Tab-separated table of C-alpha atoms in Angstrom:
chain	number	residue	atom	x	y	z
R	1	LYS	CA	36.222	16.922	-69.896
R	2	VAL	CA	35.944	13.302	-68.760
R	3	ILE	CA	34.135	14.253	-65.538
R	4	THR	CA	31.524	16.318	-67.390
R	5	LYS	CA	30.649	13.362	-69.644
R	6	ILE	CA	29.606	11.156	-66.711
R	7	PRO	CA	25.826	11.105	-65.962
R	8	THR	CA	25.421	12.997	-62.704
R	9	MET	CA	23.020	13.221	-59.799
R	10	GLY	CA	21.494	16.688	-59.528
R	11	GLY	CA	22.738	17.793	-62.939
R	12	GLN	CA	26.148	18.981	-61.709
R	13	ALA	CA	29.349	17.201	-62.713
R	14	ASP	CA	31.368	16.087	-59.709
R	15	LEU	CA	34.594	14.220	-59.030
R	16	ALA	CA	32.864	11.952	-56.493
R	17	GLN	CA	30.499	10.578	-59.112
R	18	TYR	CA	33.339	10.057	-61.578
R	19	LEU	CA	35.337	8.019	-59.049
R	20	GLN	CA	32.450	5.567	-58.677
R	21	VAL	CA	32.932	4.296	-62.241
R	22	LEU	CA	36.598	3.416	-61.671
R	23	PRO	CA	37.458	-0.263	-61.117
R	24	GLY	CA	38.176	-1.252	-57.519
R	25	VAL	CA	36.291	1.710	-56.022
R	26	VAL	CA	33.376	1.330	-53.594
R	27	PHE	CA	31.502	4.427	-52.407
R	28	THR	CA	29.112	4.647	-49.450
R	29	GLY	CA	27.122	7.664	-48.265
R	30	ASP	CA	25.254	7.786	-44.942
R	31	GLN	CA	27.396	9.445	-42.260
R	32	GLY	CA	30.556	10.280	-44.084
R	33	GLY	CA	30.733	9.758	-47.834
R	34	GLN	CA	33.318	7.029	-47.381
R	35	LEU	CA	35.520	5.886	-50.247
R	36	TYR	CA	37.041	2.400	-50.291
R	37	ILE	CA	39.697	1.678	-52.927
R	38	ARG	CA	41.228	-1.758	-53.526
R	39	GLY	CA	39.858	-3.020	-50.205
R	40	GLY	CA	41.581	-0.352	-48.127
R	41	SER	CA	39.862	1.755	-45.492
R	42	PRO	CA	38.913	5.421	-46.129
R	43	ILE	CA	41.803	6.714	-43.996
R	44	GLN	CA	44.253	4.917	-46.306
R	45	ASN	CA	43.340	7.266	-49.187
R	46	LYS	CA	45.353	10.458	-49.561
R	47	VAL	CA	43.707	13.477	-51.195
R	48	ILE	CA	45.832	16.480	-52.178
R	49	LEU	CA	44.531	19.813	-53.482
R	50	ASP	CA	47.247	22.160	-54.778
R	51	GLY	CA	49.684	20.539	-52.353
R	52	MET	CA	47.338	20.710	-49.351
R	53	VAL	CA	46.142	17.491	-47.721
R	54	ILE	CA	42.337	17.415	-47.654
R	55	TYR	CA	40.696	15.434	-44.867
R	56	ASN	CA	37.264	13.934	-45.529
R	57	PRO	CA	36.854	15.370	-49.056
R	58	PHE	CA	33.382	13.889	-49.663
R	59	HIS	CA	30.142	15.140	-48.222
R	60	SER	CA	28.018	13.062	-45.885
R	61	ILE	CA	25.366	12.283	-48.489
R	62	GLY	CA	28.085	10.605	-50.574
R	63	LEU	CA	27.082	12.093	-53.943
R	64	PHE	CA	29.303	15.168	-53.959
R	65	SER	CA	32.913	16.059	-53.264
R	66	VAL	CA	34.206	19.343	-51.878
R	67	PHE	CA	35.847	20.197	-55.217
R	68	ASP	CA	34.316	22.499	-57.820
R	69	THR	CA	34.701	20.850	-61.225
R	70	ASP	CA	34.810	24.240	-62.973
R	71	ILE	CA	38.171	25.156	-61.438
R	72	ILE	CA	39.898	21.764	-61.649
R	73	ARG	CA	42.849	21.781	-64.060
R	74	ASN	CA	43.881	18.179	-63.541
R	75	ALA	CA	42.941	15.249	-61.323
R	76	GLU	CA	45.270	12.258	-61.066
R	77	VAL	CA	43.917	9.175	-59.297
R	78	TYR	CA	46.530	6.555	-58.390
R	79	THR	CA	45.120	3.246	-57.155
R	80	GLY	CA	48.525	1.621	-56.991
R	81	GLY	CA	52.119	2.062	-58.042
R	82	PHE	CA	52.436	5.681	-56.939
R	83	GLY	CA	55.878	7.143	-56.246
R	84	ALA	CA	57.615	8.012	-52.994
R	85	GLU	CA	56.508	11.651	-53.255
R	86	TYR	CA	53.042	10.481	-52.222
R	87	GLY	CA	53.964	8.902	-48.913
R	88	GLY	CA	51.669	8.509	-45.939
R	89	ARG	CA	48.936	6.297	-47.451
R	90	ILE	CA	48.874	2.750	-48.778
R	91	SER	CA	45.561	2.462	-50.632
R	92	SER	CA	45.324	5.349	-53.126
R	93	VAL	CA	46.334	8.917	-53.884
R	94	MET	CA	44.228	11.641	-55.526
R	95	ASP	CA	46.328	14.608	-56.645
R	96	ILE	CA	44.120	17.524	-57.734
R	97	THR	CA	45.329	20.845	-59.088
R	98	THR	CA	43.268	23.939	-59.830
R	99	ARG	CA	43.616	26.306	-62.761
R	100	ASP	CA	44.500	29.984	-62.598
R	101	GLY	CA	41.864	32.671	-62.933
R	102	ASN	CA	41.100	34.352	-66.236
R	103	LYS	CA	43.931	36.794	-67.027
R	104	LYS	CA	42.062	38.807	-69.687
R	105	ARG	CA	38.529	39.499	-68.474
R	106	LEU	CA	36.149	39.198	-65.554
R	107	ALA	CA	33.997	36.079	-65.878
R	108	GLY	CA	31.815	33.841	-63.772
R	109	LYS	CA	29.395	30.969	-63.627
R	110	VAL	CA	26.279	30.274	-61.596
R	111	GLY	CA	24.504	26.936	-61.247
R	112	ALA	CA	21.584	25.592	-59.221
R	113	SER	CA	19.626	22.382	-58.808
R	114	THR	CA	17.273	20.824	-56.270
R	115	PHE	CA	20.374	19.706	-54.339
R	116	GLY	CA	22.256	22.993	-54.085
R	117	ALA	CA	23.770	25.998	-55.816
R	118	LYS	CA	27.222	27.221	-56.729
R	119	VAL	CA	28.953	30.329	-58.015
R	120	MET	CA	32.400	30.889	-59.489
R	121	VAL	CA	34.031	34.264	-60.232
R	122	GLU	CA	37.407	34.854	-61.882
R	123	GLY	CA	39.291	37.665	-63.514
R	124	PRO	CA	42.463	39.738	-63.737
R	125	LEU	CA	43.737	41.906	-60.909
R	126	LYS	CA	46.514	43.280	-63.114
R	127	LYS	CA	46.678	42.800	-66.869
R	128	ALA	CA	49.974	42.435	-68.721
R	129	LYS	CA	50.064	45.411	-71.105
R	130	ASN	CA	53.259	44.214	-72.807
R	131	PRO	CA	55.409	41.015	-72.869
R	132	ASP	CA	57.678	42.393	-70.128
R	133	ASP	CA	54.849	43.210	-67.742
R	134	MET	CA	53.702	41.216	-64.707
R	135	SER	CA	50.119	39.935	-64.441
R	136	ALA	CA	47.857	38.822	-61.597
R	137	SER	CA	44.543	36.992	-61.546
R	138	PHE	CA	42.118	35.424	-59.098
R	139	VAL	CA	39.435	32.739	-58.943
R	140	VAL	CA	36.883	32.226	-56.163
R	141	SER	CA	34.423	29.355	-55.956
R	142	ALA	CA	31.595	28.654	-53.497
R	143	LYS	CA	28.901	26.004	-53.388
R	144	ASN	CA	26.299	25.007	-50.841
R	145	SER	CA	23.473	22.554	-50.258
R	146	TYR	CA	19.860	23.345	-49.408
R	147	LEU	CA	18.706	19.736	-49.698
R	148	GLU	CA	17.313	19.765	-46.169
R	149	GLN	CA	14.820	22.439	-47.251
R	150	THR	CA	13.962	21.217	-50.773
R	151	SER	CA	13.587	17.569	-49.748
R	152	GLN	CA	10.455	18.478	-47.772
R	153	SER	CA	8.683	19.584	-50.956
R	154	VAL	CA	10.477	18.200	-54.030
R	155	TYR	CA	11.027	14.688	-52.654
R	156	LYS	CA	8.091	14.571	-50.257
R	157	GLN	CA	6.409	11.485	-51.748
R	158	ILE	CA	9.645	9.516	-52.011
R	159	LEU	CA	10.767	10.248	-48.458
R	160	ASP	CA	7.346	9.668	-46.910
R	161	GLY	CA	7.451	12.703	-44.658
R	162	GLU	CA	11.152	12.492	-43.735
R	163	THR	CA	13.817	15.039	-44.658
R	164	LEU	CA	17.368	14.741	-45.924
R	165	PRO	CA	19.320	16.642	-43.261
R	166	TYR	CA	22.509	17.123	-45.290
R	167	ASN	CA	24.022	20.598	-45.470
R	168	TYR	CA	27.410	21.788	-46.697
R	169	MET	CA	29.271	24.936	-47.693
R	170	ASP	CA	32.499	24.827	-49.741
R	171	ILE	CA	34.658	27.904	-50.399
R	172	TYR	CA	37.934	28.010	-52.323
R	173	GLY	CA	40.026	30.970	-53.464
R	174	LYS	CA	43.243	31.357	-55.442
R	175	LEU	CA	45.486	34.303	-56.315
R	176	SER	CA	48.094	33.914	-59.086
R	177	LEU	CA	51.056	36.219	-59.754
R	178	ASN	CA	52.852	35.700	-63.067
R	179	ALA	CA	56.241	37.135	-64.031
R	180	PRO	CA	57.118	37.801	-67.687
R	181	ASN	CA	59.926	35.185	-67.690
R	182	GLY	CA	57.547	32.350	-66.702
R	183	SER	CA	58.045	32.457	-62.943
R	184	LYS	CA	54.842	32.422	-60.900
R	185	VAL	CA	53.489	32.319	-57.355
R	186	ASN	CA	50.070	31.037	-56.281
R	187	PHE	CA	48.334	31.733	-52.971
R	188	PHE	CA	45.238	29.700	-52.100
R	189	GLY	CA	42.930	28.786	-49.258
R	190	PHE	CA	39.781	26.796	-48.568
R	191	ASN	CA	37.066	26.057	-46.045
R	192	PHE	CA	34.822	23.014	-46.456
R	193	ALA	CA	32.060	22.549	-43.878
R	194	ASP	CA	29.483	19.778	-43.513
R	195	ASP	CA	26.468	19.559	-41.175
R	196	VAL	CA	23.948	16.775	-40.663
R	197	ASN	CA	21.049	17.831	-38.450
R	198	ASN	CA	19.095	15.389	-36.301
R	199	TYR	CA	20.208	12.301	-38.203
R	200	LYS	CA	17.489	9.652	-37.726
R	201	THR	CA	16.410	11.672	-34.643
R	202	ILE	CA	19.579	10.538	-32.858
R	203	SER	CA	22.203	13.282	-33.086
R	204	ASN	CA	23.701	16.206	-34.991
R	205	PHE	CA	27.171	15.834	-36.436
R	206	GLY	CA	29.443	17.629	-38.843
R	207	TRP	CA	32.985	18.570	-39.735
R	208	ASP	CA	35.042	21.538	-40.813
R	209	SER	CA	38.094	21.259	-43.067
R	210	TYR	CA	40.242	24.323	-43.693
R	211	GLY	CA	43.671	25.322	-44.872
R	212	ALA	CA	45.868	27.682	-46.862
R	213	GLY	CA	49.132	27.598	-48.730
R	214	ALA	CA	51.323	28.796	-51.560
R	215	ASN	CA	53.392	27.287	-54.328
R	216	PHE	CA	55.895	28.801	-56.719
R	217	VAL	CA	57.939	28.173	-59.819
R	218	VAL	CA	61.062	30.300	-60.235
R	219	ILE	CA	63.121	30.469	-63.436
R	220	PRO	CA	66.437	32.113	-62.509
R	221	GLY	CA	67.485	34.266	-65.446
R	222	LYS	CA	67.936	32.347	-68.688
R	223	SER	CA	68.862	29.157	-66.863
R	224	PRO	CA	67.078	25.919	-67.928
R	225	VAL	CA	66.741	25.054	-64.231
R	226	LEU	CA	63.347	25.300	-62.522
R	227	VAL	CA	63.037	25.932	-58.788
R	228	GLU	CA	59.695	24.710	-57.425
R	229	GLY	CA	58.308	24.767	-53.916
R	230	ASN	CA	55.144	24.353	-51.912
R	231	VAL	CA	54.128	25.484	-48.426
R	232	ALA	CA	50.721	24.543	-47.062
R	233	TYR	CA	48.769	23.995	-43.867
R	234	SER	CA	45.452	22.195	-43.477
R	235	ASP	CA	43.411	20.907	-40.543
R	236	TYR	CA	40.159	19.163	-39.774
R	237	THR	CA	37.706	19.129	-36.876
R	238	ALA	CA	34.638	16.956	-36.328
R	239	THR	CA	31.776	17.428	-33.873
R	240	LEU	CA	28.984	15.216	-32.557
R	241	LYS	CA	26.093	16.653	-30.550
C-alpha cells in the first residue's frame, strides 16, 4: 500500500522508486541501477526474495526493480541494526516475500505504459471443498521493457535522435500447497534478464539472474511447535560485448 502511494515514473508502482525516498539512500542509473545505502557500496547490500539471494535486483536504467509490486506480500528494508540471520552484508538488507496465489478463483492483471508491459495470472490448482481438504494455488508474473522501441517515437524530441537502449524481461512463478492443519509448502523460481544494446555506441552489455527454491512450515499434529525451513539456489552472469 505504501509503494503504490509514491508518485512513479511510467505510471507503474515499483520498489526501486520507493527506496529513493528513504533517508540515507542514493540511487544511480546508467550502467547498472546502483543503490548506495549509508555510504556503502552496492555489493554491500543484500537482497532476499523468498529466501533466495538476488544479485543486481535493479535494472540498468535505474527506475525499475526486478520485483512485481502486485505479488509482494511484505518488503522489509533494514539500513542498520539487522540481526545475525542476515549475515554476509554490512550496509543494508532488503527481505522481500511474495504472496500466495488466489485460492478461490482464476484472476489476473495486465498493465502497459510507454516504458513496458506486465502481466500477472493467479488461481487455484485444487480448491479445498471442506475444512479437512488440501488446497493448491499458483501465481505467475512477467514484465518486460520496450523502451528501446518507444523512445524513438514517444521521446524523440527530448532525446534529439538518440534511443534509450534498455531492455529487460522478468519472470517469477510460485506454487503453494496448503494442508488443512496449517502446514504449507511453497515452490518458486525466477529469471531476471537485462540487456543494454550499443550503449553510447561503445558496447553491448547485460546480465541474467536466475534461481529456484522452496520453503515450508510444518505443524506436527496438535503441537504448538512450528518447523520451518528454506532451500534455495540462485546465480548471476554478466556479459560485455
